[in-house]
mmCIF file of C-alpha atoms in Angstrom:
data_model
loop_
_atom_site.group_PDB
_atom_site.id
_atom_site.type_symbol
_atom_site.label_atom_id
_atom_site.label_comp_id
_atom_site.label_asym_id
_atom_site.label_seq_id
_atom_site.Cartn_x
_atom_site.Cartn_y
_atom_site.Cartn_z
ATOM 1 C CA MET J 294 16.647 12.775 -7.600
ATOM 2 C CA PHE J 295 13.237 12.154 -9.136
ATOM 3 C CA MET J 296 11.704 14.437 -11.741
ATOM 4 C CA LYS J 297 8.165 13.524 -10.852
ATOM 5 C CA SER J 298 6.515 15.541 -13.581
ATOM 6 C CA THR J 299 8.265 13.881 -16.559
ATOM 7 C CA ARG J 300 6.570 11.269 -18.679
ATOM 8 C CA GLN J 301 9.602 8.953 -18.580
ATOM 9 C CA THR J 302 9.704 8.980 -14.793
ATOM 10 C CA GLN J 303 5.974 8.357 -14.526
ATOM 11 C CA LEU J 304 6.239 5.383 -16.884
ATOM 12 C CA ALA J 305 9.144 4.014 -14.842
ATOM 13 C CA GLY J 306 6.873 3.969 -11.807
ATOM 14 C CA LEU J 307 4.328 1.619 -13.388
ATOM 15 C CA PRO J 308 6.271 -1.670 -13.131
ATOM 16 C CA LEU J 309 7.352 -0.719 -9.612
ATOM 17 C CA ALA J 310 3.717 -0.188 -8.586
ATOM 18 C CA VAL J 311 2.696 -3.516 -10.128
ATOM 19 C CA ALA J 312 5.582 -5.307 -8.381
ATOM 20 C CA ALA J 313 4.580 -3.766 -5.045
ATOM 21 C CA ALA J 314 0.948 -4.806 -5.511
ATOM 22 C CA MET J 315 2.012 -8.358 -6.334
ATOM 23 C CA CYS J 316 4.252 -8.576 -3.254
ATOM 24 C CA PHE J 317 1.525 -7.196 -0.995
ATOM 25 C CA GLY J 318 -1.042 -9.518 -2.560
ATOM 26 C CA VAL J 319 1.155 -12.581 -2.047
ATOM 27 C CA SER J 320 1.820 -11.678 1.599
ATOM 28 C CA GLY J 321 -1.860 -11.775 2.586
ATOM 29 C CA PRO J 322 -2.411 -15.538 2.116
ATOM 30 C CA PHE J 323 0.879 -16.259 3.904
ATOM 31 C CA ALA J 324 -0.448 -14.322 6.912
ATOM 32 C CA LYS J 325 -3.741 -16.211 6.809
ATOM 33 C CA THR J 326 -2.016 -19.586 6.971
ATOM 34 C CA LEU J 327 -0.476 -18.462 10.258
ATOM 35 C CA THR J 328 -3.639 -17.015 11.816
ATOM 36 C CA GLN J 329 -5.512 -20.198 10.897
ATOM 37 C CA ALA J 330 -2.858 -22.119 12.846
ATOM 38 C CA GLY J 331 -3.468 -20.083 15.988
ATOM 39 C CA TRP J 332 -0.949 -17.282 15.581
ATOM 40 C CA SER J 333 -2.300 -13.948 16.822
ATOM 41 C CA THR J 334 -2.548 -10.989 14.461
ATOM 42 C CA GLY J 335 -0.330 -8.961 16.778
ATOM 43 C CA GLY J 336 2.411 -11.564 16.628
ATOM 44 C CA VAL J 337 2.099 -11.987 12.855
ATOM 45 C CA VAL J 338 2.205 -8.241 12.179
ATOM 46 C CA LEU J 339 5.147 -7.680 14.530
ATOM 47 C CA THR J 340 7.155 -10.541 13.020
ATOM 48 C CA ARG J 341 6.180 -9.445 9.527
ATOM 49 C CA LEU J 342 7.411 -5.911 10.117
ATOM 50 C CA GLY J 343 10.585 -7.105 11.836
ATOM 51 C CA ILE J 344 11.646 -9.431 8.996
ATOM 52 C CA ALA J 345 10.552 -6.845 6.431
ATOM 53 C CA ALA J 346 12.693 -4.198 8.149
ATOM 54 C CA VAL J 347 15.749 -6.441 7.826
ATOM 55 C CA ALA J 348 14.994 -7.205 4.166
ATOM 56 C CA ALA J 349 14.352 -3.544 3.295
ATOM 57 C CA ALA J 350 17.507 -2.496 5.150
ATOM 58 C CA LEU J 351 19.542 -4.936 3.039
ATOM 59 C CA VAL J 352 18.003 -3.484 -0.128
ATOM 60 C CA ALA J 353 18.748 0.059 1.054
ATOM 61 C CA GLN J 354 22.313 -0.895 2.015
ATOM 62 C CA TRP J 355 22.892 -2.272 -1.452
ATOM 63 C CA PHE J 356 21.687 0.835 -3.278
ATOM 64 C CA GLU J 357 22.550 3.502 -0.700
ATOM 65 C CA PRO J 358 25.191 2.491 1.884
ATOM 66 C CA ASP J 359 24.658 5.616 4.001
ATOM 67 C CA TRP J 360 20.864 5.415 3.955
ATOM 68 C CA TRP J 361 20.663 5.391 7.750
ATOM 69 C CA ARG J 362 22.248 8.844 7.901
ATOM 70 C CA THR J 363 19.446 10.222 5.750
ATOM 71 C CA VAL J 364 16.838 8.438 7.842
ATOM 72 C CA TRP J 365 18.255 9.826 11.071
ATOM 73 C CA ARG J 366 18.454 13.340 9.626
ATOM 74 C CA HIS J 367 14.753 13.150 8.735
ATOM 75 C CA ARG J 368 13.761 10.817 11.566
ATOM 76 C CA SER J 369 10.558 12.665 12.474
ATOM 77 C CA ALA J 370 9.114 12.352 8.977
ATOM 78 C CA VAL J 371 10.290 8.749 8.547
ATOM 79 C CA ALA J 372 8.918 7.731 11.942
ATOM 80 C CA LEU J 373 5.570 9.371 11.161
ATOM 81 C CA TYR J 374 5.420 7.543 7.845
ATOM 82 C CA GLY J 375 6.243 4.180 9.396
ATOM 83 C CA LEU J 376 3.815 4.508 12.281
ATOM 84 C CA ILE J 377 0.856 5.679 10.201
ATOM 85 C CA SER J 378 1.218 3.725 6.970
ATOM 86 C CA MET J 379 2.834 0.548 8.292
ATOM 87 C CA VAL J 380 1.467 0.113 11.823
ATOM 88 C CA ILE J 381 -1.796 2.029 12.252
ATOM 89 C CA SER J 382 -3.151 0.852 8.888
ATOM 90 C CA GLN J 383 -2.611 -2.827 9.765
ATOM 91 C CA PHE J 384 -3.829 -2.432 13.345
ATOM 92 C CA CYS J 385 -7.023 -0.703 12.200
ATOM 93 C CA PHE J 386 -7.673 -3.306 9.522
ATOM 94 C CA PHE J 387 -7.342 -6.249 11.889
ATOM 95 C CA SER J 388 -9.564 -4.420 14.392
ATOM 96 C CA ALA J 389 -12.193 -3.955 11.673
ATOM 97 C CA ALA J 390 -11.967 -7.647 10.750
ATOM 98 C CA GLN J 391 -12.845 -8.534 14.351
ATOM 99 C CA HIS J 392 -16.215 -6.773 13.993
ATOM 100 C CA MET J 393 -17.213 -7.773 10.452
ATOM 101 C CA SER J 394 -16.405 -10.091 7.590
ATOM 102 C CA VAL J 395 -12.942 -9.877 6.095
ATOM 103 C CA GLY J 396 -14.435 -8.958 2.699
ATOM 104 C CA ILE J 397 -16.184 -5.867 4.024
ATOM 105 C CA ALA J 398 -13.153 -4.902 6.102
ATOM 106 C CA LEU J 399 -10.923 -5.173 3.038
ATOM 107 C CA MET J 400 -13.350 -3.135 0.972
ATOM 108 C CA LEU J 401 -13.331 -0.364 3.542
ATOM 109 C CA GLU J 402 -9.534 -0.408 3.629
ATOM 110 C CA TYR J 403 -9.400 -0.202 -0.150
ATOM 111 C CA LEU J 404 -11.398 3.001 -0.120
ATOM 112 C CA SER J 405 -7.969 4.636 0.251
ATOM 113 C CA PRO J 406 -7.918 5.760 -3.432
ATOM 114 C CA VAL J 407 -11.131 7.684 -2.755
ATOM 115 C CA VAL J 408 -9.507 9.260 0.304
ATOM 116 C CA VAL J 409 -6.414 10.161 -1.749
ATOM 117 C CA ILE J 410 -8.450 11.732 -4.541
ATOM 118 C CA SER J 411 -10.604 13.645 -2.041
ATOM 119 C CA TRP J 412 -7.540 14.880 -0.145
ATOM 120 C CA MET J 413 -5.747 16.040 -3.289
ATOM 121 C CA TRP J 414 -8.925 17.711 -4.523
ATOM 122 C CA ALA J 415 -9.462 19.558 -1.232
ATOM 123 C CA SER J 416 -5.786 20.446 -0.731
ATOM 124 C CA THR J 417 -5.028 21.719 -4.228
ATOM 125 C CA ARG J 418 -8.541 22.901 -5.155
ATOM 126 C CA VAL J 419 -7.979 21.149 -8.477
ATOM 127 C CA ARG J 420 -10.764 18.952 -9.817
ATOM 128 C CA PRO J 421 -9.587 15.472 -10.881
ATOM 129 C CA SER J 422 -10.224 14.655 -14.510
ATOM 130 C CA ALA J 423 -13.251 12.643 -15.508
ATOM 131 C CA GLY J 424 -10.949 9.767 -16.482
ATOM 132 C CA VAL J 425 -9.503 9.503 -12.987
ATOM 133 C CA LEU J 426 -12.918 9.630 -11.334
ATOM 134 C CA VAL J 427 -14.462 7.102 -13.716
ATOM 135 C CA GLY J 428 -11.430 4.803 -13.506
ATOM 136 C CA ALA J 429 -11.468 4.908 -9.709
ATOM 137 C CA SER J 430 -15.198 4.158 -9.618
ATOM 138 C CA VAL J 431 -14.880 1.217 -12.016
ATOM 139 C CA ALA J 432 -11.884 -0.174 -10.074
ATOM 140 C CA LEU J 433 -13.739 0.071 -6.765
ATOM 141 C CA ILE J 434 -16.792 -1.701 -8.204
ATOM 142 C CA GLY J 435 -14.498 -4.469 -9.403
ATOM 143 C CA ALA J 436 -12.847 -4.622 -5.974
ATOM 144 C CA MET J 437 -16.226 -4.953 -4.260
ATOM 145 C CA THR J 438 -17.133 -7.800 -6.622
ATOM 146 C CA VAL J 439 -13.854 -9.656 -6.055
ATOM 147 C CA LEU J 440 -14.249 -9.351 -2.293
ATOM 148 C CA GLY J 441 -17.809 -10.673 -2.411
ATOM 149 C CA VAL J 442 -19.435 -7.548 -0.987
ATOM 150 C CA PHE J 443 -22.475 -7.963 -3.254
ATOM 151 C CA THR J 444 -23.168 -11.480 -1.962
ATOM 152 C CA GLY J 445 -24.200 -10.156 1.439
ATOM 153 C CA ALA J 446 -22.263 -9.647 4.678
ATOM 154 C CA SER J 447 -22.861 -8.327 8.161
ATOM 155 C CA ILE J 448 -21.873 -4.721 8.938
ATOM 156 C CA ASP J 449 -20.973 -3.437 12.382
ATOM 157 C CA GLY J 450 -20.708 0.249 13.332
ATOM 158 C CA ALA J 451 -17.428 -0.109 15.206
ATOM 159 C CA GLY J 452 -16.027 -2.176 12.352
ATOM 160 C CA VAL J 453 -16.958 0.536 9.850
ATOM 161 C CA LEU J 454 -15.096 3.155 11.909
ATOM 162 C CA TRP J 455 -12.011 0.932 12.163
ATOM 163 C CA GLY J 456 -12.202 0.220 8.422
ATOM 164 C CA LEU J 457 -12.427 3.908 7.524
ATOM 165 C CA ALA J 458 -9.471 4.583 9.812
ATOM 166 C CA ALA J 459 -7.538 1.892 7.944
ATOM 167 C CA ALA J 460 -8.457 3.542 4.630
ATOM 168 C CA SER J 461 -7.228 6.915 5.905
ATOM 169 C CA ALA J 462 -3.950 5.412 7.111
ATOM 170 C CA GLY J 463 -3.619 3.642 3.762
ATOM 171 C CA ALA J 464 -4.105 6.963 1.980
ATOM 172 C CA ALA J 465 -1.286 8.427 4.083
ATOM 173 C CA TYR J 466 0.972 5.704 2.673
ATOM 174 C CA PHE J 467 0.563 7.245 -0.790
ATOM 175 C CA ILE J 468 0.318 10.932 0.107
ATOM 176 C CA LEU J 469 3.128 11.086 2.660
ATOM 177 C CA GLY J 470 5.274 8.701 0.625
ATOM 178 C CA HIS J 471 5.030 11.030 -2.366
ATOM 179 C CA ARG J 472 5.960 14.100 -0.333
ATOM 180 C CA PHE J 473 8.616 12.661 1.955
ATOM 181 C CA SER J 474 10.468 11.086 -0.969
ATOM 182 C CA ASP J 475 11.594 14.606 -1.888
ATOM 183 C CA ASN J 476 14.075 14.527 0.981
ATOM 184 C CA VAL J 477 14.504 10.790 1.620
ATOM 185 C CA SER J 478 15.202 8.247 -1.115
ATOM 186 C CA PRO J 479 12.520 5.575 -1.586
ATOM 187 C CA THR J 480 14.744 2.759 -0.341
ATOM 188 C CA ALA J 481 15.773 4.722 2.761
ATOM 189 C CA LEU J 482 12.190 5.827 3.434
ATOM 190 C CA ALA J 483 10.904 2.255 3.168
ATOM 191 C CA ALA J 484 13.674 0.772 5.319
ATOM 192 C CA GLY J 485 13.538 3.523 7.919
ATOM 193 C CA GLY J 486 9.758 3.459 8.025
ATOM 194 C CA LEU J 487 9.797 -0.292 8.649
ATOM 195 C CA VAL J 488 12.358 0.080 11.440
ATOM 196 C CA PHE J 489 10.272 2.727 13.202
ATOM 197 C CA GLY J 490 7.128 0.752 12.390
ATOM 198 C CA THR J 491 8.533 -2.373 14.000
ATOM 199 C CA ALA J 492 9.371 -0.398 17.135
ATOM 200 C CA GLY J 493 5.862 1.060 17.197
ATOM 201 C CA MET J 494 4.219 -2.338 16.743
ATOM 202 C CA ALA J 495 6.408 -3.760 19.492
ATOM 203 C CA ALA J 496 5.081 -1.058 21.811
ATOM 204 C CA ILE J 497 1.488 -1.945 20.866
ATOM 205 C CA VAL J 498 2.166 -5.619 21.563
ATOM 206 C CA ALA J 499 3.859 -4.783 24.883
ATOM 207 C CA THR J 500 0.825 -2.792 26.054
ATOM 208 C CA GLY J 501 -1.485 -5.727 25.311
ATOM 209 C CA LEU J 502 -3.530 -3.918 22.660
ATOM 210 C CA ALA J 503 -2.490 -6.580 20.155
ATOM 211 C CA PRO J 504 -0.887 -9.448 22.093
ATOM 212 C CA ALA J 505 1.597 -11.732 20.384
ATOM 213 C CA VAL J 506 0.519 -15.370 20.640
ATOM 214 C CA LYS J 507 2.571 -18.115 19.015
ATOM 215 C CA GLY J 508 0.535 -20.767 17.258
ATOM 216 C CA ALA J 509 1.253 -24.228 15.875
ATOM 217 C CA GLN J 510 4.728 -25.119 14.661
ATOM 218 C CA GLU J 511 3.301 -26.566 11.427
ATOM 219 C CA VAL J 512 0.772 -25.006 9.069
ATOM 220 C CA THR J 513 -1.186 -26.181 6.047
ATOM 221 C CA MET J 514 -0.145 -24.509 2.818
ATOM 222 C CA ALA J 515 -0.984 -25.600 -0.725
ATOM 223 C CA GLY J 516 -2.547 -28.746 0.700
ATOM 224 C CA ALA J 517 0.585 -29.881 2.513
ATOM 225 C CA GLN J 518 1.996 -29.553 6.006
ATOM 226 C CA THR J 519 5.024 -27.318 6.369
ATOM 227 C CA SER J 520 6.909 -25.492 9.091
ATOM 228 C CA ALA J 521 5.395 -22.214 10.233
ATOM 229 C CA LEU J 522 8.752 -20.618 9.486
ATOM 230 C CA VAL J 523 8.099 -20.977 5.747
ATOM 231 C CA PRO J 524 5.088 -18.627 5.495
ATOM 232 C CA LEU J 525 6.495 -16.463 8.296
ATOM 233 C CA VAL J 526 9.791 -15.786 6.513
ATOM 234 C CA ALA J 527 8.065 -15.529 3.115
ATOM 235 C CA LEU J 528 5.604 -13.028 4.593
ATOM 236 C CA GLY J 529 8.397 -10.878 5.975
ATOM 237 C CA PHE J 530 10.554 -10.864 2.868
ATOM 238 C CA THR J 531 7.702 -10.206 0.426
ATOM 239 C CA THR J 532 6.702 -7.277 2.641
ATOM 240 C CA GLY J 533 10.320 -6.164 2.779
ATOM 241 C CA LEU J 534 10.328 -5.986 -1.015
ATOM 242 C CA ALA J 535 6.820 -4.565 -1.326
ATOM 243 C CA TYR J 536 7.538 -1.368 0.576
ATOM 244 C CA PRO J 537 10.710 -0.361 -1.348
ATOM 245 C CA PHE J 538 8.926 -1.111 -4.622
ATOM 246 C CA GLY J 539 5.839 0.760 -3.462
ATOM 247 C CA VAL J 540 7.600 3.863 -2.159
ATOM 248 C CA ALA J 541 9.770 4.005 -5.309
ATOM 249 C CA ALA J 542 6.594 3.891 -7.406
ATOM 250 C CA ILE J 543 4.873 6.536 -5.292
ATOM 251 C CA SER J 544 7.861 8.870 -5.653
ATOM 252 C CA ARG J 545 7.441 8.714 -9.425
ATOM 253 C CA LEU J 546 3.655 8.569 -9.772
ATOM 254 C CA ARG J 547 0.867 10.821 -8.635
ATOM 255 C CA PRO J 548 -0.685 9.627 -5.349
ATOM 256 C CA THR J 549 -4.050 9.188 -7.105
ATOM 257 C CA VAL J 550 -2.678 6.910 -9.830
ATOM 258 C CA ALA J 551 -0.429 5.002 -7.405
ATOM 259 C CA SER J 552 -3.323 4.335 -5.019
ATOM 260 C CA ILE J 553 -5.548 3.014 -7.799
ATOM 261 C CA LEU J 554 -2.768 0.785 -9.117
ATOM 262 C CA GLY J 555 -2.511 -0.546 -5.574
ATOM 263 C CA LEU J 556 -5.915 -2.157 -6.074
ATOM 264 C CA LEU J 557 -4.139 -4.756 -8.195
ATOM 265 C CA GLU J 558 -3.238 -6.345 -4.876
ATOM 266 C CA ILE J 559 -6.784 -7.681 -4.547
ATOM 267 C CA PRO J 560 -6.882 -10.081 -7.542
ATOM 268 C CA VAL J 561 -3.321 -11.189 -6.709
ATOM 269 C CA ALA J 562 -4.366 -11.941 -3.130
ATOM 270 C CA VAL J 563 -7.442 -13.843 -4.292
ATOM 271 C CA LEU J 564 -5.384 -15.898 -6.776
ATOM 272 C CA MET J 565 -2.732 -16.748 -4.179
ATOM 273 C CA ALA J 566 -5.439 -17.657 -1.659
ATOM 274 C CA TRP J 567 -6.731 -20.151 -4.219
ATOM 275 C CA LEU J 568 -3.257 -21.627 -4.821
ATOM 276 C CA LEU J 569 -2.015 -21.698 -1.212
ATOM 277 C CA LEU J 570 -5.210 -22.062 0.811
ATOM 278 C CA GLY J 571 -7.537 -23.814 -1.615
ATOM 279 C CA GLU J 572 -10.047 -20.944 -1.546
ATOM 280 C CA ARG J 573 -12.006 -21.280 -4.773
ATOM 281 C CA LEU J 574 -12.646 -18.415 -7.163
ATOM 282 C CA SER J 575 -16.230 -17.890 -8.271
ATOM 283 C CA VAL J 576 -17.203 -16.750 -11.747
ATOM 284 C CA LEU J 577 -18.429 -13.480 -10.237
ATOM 285 C CA GLN J 578 -15.040 -12.907 -8.608
ATOM 286 C CA MET J 579 -13.246 -13.462 -11.909
ATOM 287 C CA ILE J 580 -15.579 -10.982 -13.581
ATOM 288 C CA GLY J 581 -14.877 -8.535 -10.758
ATOM 289 C CA ALA J 582 -11.129 -8.933 -11.281
ATOM 290 C CA ALA J 583 -11.562 -8.101 -14.967
ATOM 291 C CA VAL J 584 -13.618 -5.010 -14.073
ATOM 292 C CA LEU J 585 -11.001 -3.933 -11.530
ATOM 293 C CA LEU J 586 -8.176 -4.240 -14.055
ATOM 294 C CA SER J 587 -10.239 -2.307 -16.584
ATOM 295 C CA GLY J 588 -10.637 0.523 -14.126
ATOM 296 C CA VAL J 589 -6.908 0.592 -13.423
ATOM 297 C CA ALA J 590 -6.133 0.590 -17.162
ATOM 298 C CA LEU J 591 -8.630 3.395 -17.773
ATOM 299 C CA THR J 592 -7.100 5.543 -15.067
ATOM 300 C CA GLN J 593 -3.548 4.978 -16.244
ATOM 301 C CA ARG J 594 -4.497 5.645 -19.869
ATOM 302 C CA GLN J 595 -5.967 8.963 -18.811
ATOM 303 C CA GLY J 596 -2.792 9.691 -16.847
ATOM 304 C CA SER J 597 -0.595 8.975 -19.868
ATOM 305 C CA SER J 598 -2.743 11.169 -22.134
ATOM 306 C CA ALA J 599 -2.668 14.070 -19.715
ATOM 307 C CA GLU J 600 1.088 13.673 -19.231
ATOM 308 C CA GLY J 601 1.719 13.755 -22.934
ATOM 309 C CA ALA J 602 -0.353 16.909 -23.339
ATOM 310 C CA SER J 603 1.218 18.811 -20.451
ATOM 311 C CA PRO J 604 3.970 17.186 -18.411
ATOM 312 C CA ASP J 605 3.742 19.657 -15.532
ATOM 313 C CA LEU J 606 0.052 19.353 -14.807
ATOM 314 C CA PRO J 607 -1.750 16.778 -12.674
ATOM 315 C CA LEU J 608 -4.838 14.929 -13.785
ATOM 316 C CA CYS J 609 -7.326 17.752 -13.507
ATOM 317 C CA GLY J 610 -9.767 19.801 -15.456
ATOM 318 C CA GLU J 611 -8.364 23.302 -14.927
ATOM 319 C CA ASP J 612 -5.087 25.202 -14.738
ATOM 320 C CA VAL J 613 -2.883 24.939 -11.692
ATOM 321 C CA ASP J 614 -0.878 27.715 -10.095
ATOM 322 C CA ALA J 615 2.760 27.348 -9.022
ATOM 323 C CA SER J 616 2.001 26.486 -5.401
ATOM 324 C CA GLU J 617 -0.419 23.736 -6.396
ATOM 325 C CA GLN J 618 2.087 22.255 -8.837
ATOM 326 C CA ASP J 619 4.681 22.259 -6.057
ATOM 327 C CA PHE J 620 2.319 20.289 -3.824
ATOM 328 C CA LEU J 621 1.737 17.605 -6.425
ATOM 329 C CA PHE J 622 5.209 17.501 -7.948
ATOM 330 C CA PRO J 623 7.680 19.122 -5.535
ATOM 331 C CA SER J 624 11.171 19.425 -7.003
ATOM 332 C CA ARG J 625 14.196 17.934 -5.298
#
């Protein structure tokens, strides 16, 4: 049971959100080592989800031996969560990357905090506080700088649509994760979502929309040749840890704050790309990372201040009625 409106619970979600962002950020460069060696995105995503499902299931089994009963009882919600936030988001992102540079595609995907804030604003009719809006804006500017958007890149109409779809699916990861965790524990929701997500991705691969093509048996990582199994297994297990950490954080944090903290994945991914792939960091990218972290810190500081003043209210500028509070912090 999670008391989502308490200060202690919100603070407990912070390290979980950071851990999830680090795991997601590390997994990106592992995936790139495989695609550079000829592995198809469909095959990488399917294998990633499959290994992650096993890893998350082991985590769930450790903390909640009967987790599968809960998943089956709420199978419709868990399946929806897995298909949207774990399959559609990745499929849309890779589709966007086929039409434009990876930097622009990533930037579009990381518009998910804006989608989350807009959705919460429209759904609850509660205006986000100035701190949240300013923090989100600063974090997004930092993200654009880290990804090299300001250095110039080609933009394609179809790619933009795919990227916006990826951002919307990414927003569902935070919004639905926050709501569904009322009835399904975070570990069960993550494990069950990955199981359904793997099945969904397998169907996409089987239809030929994202064919699975096996590449070279050896890949280059950190300047040395190694078996493709190394990044493949590492990719799956880091993802298998990322989702339980992430869903546990989302169940404790507001979707807006959780989505902005998720932007920490970008500097982690850039750093790991430098270590594993030899991709150099520019001075501008390092400045962008500092700006991004400043935006995240600003948003979280505002969240802590608002929580201390009134533990039952979201980050907003006006009072909230009972139904709106239930939407943001439903009791279990």
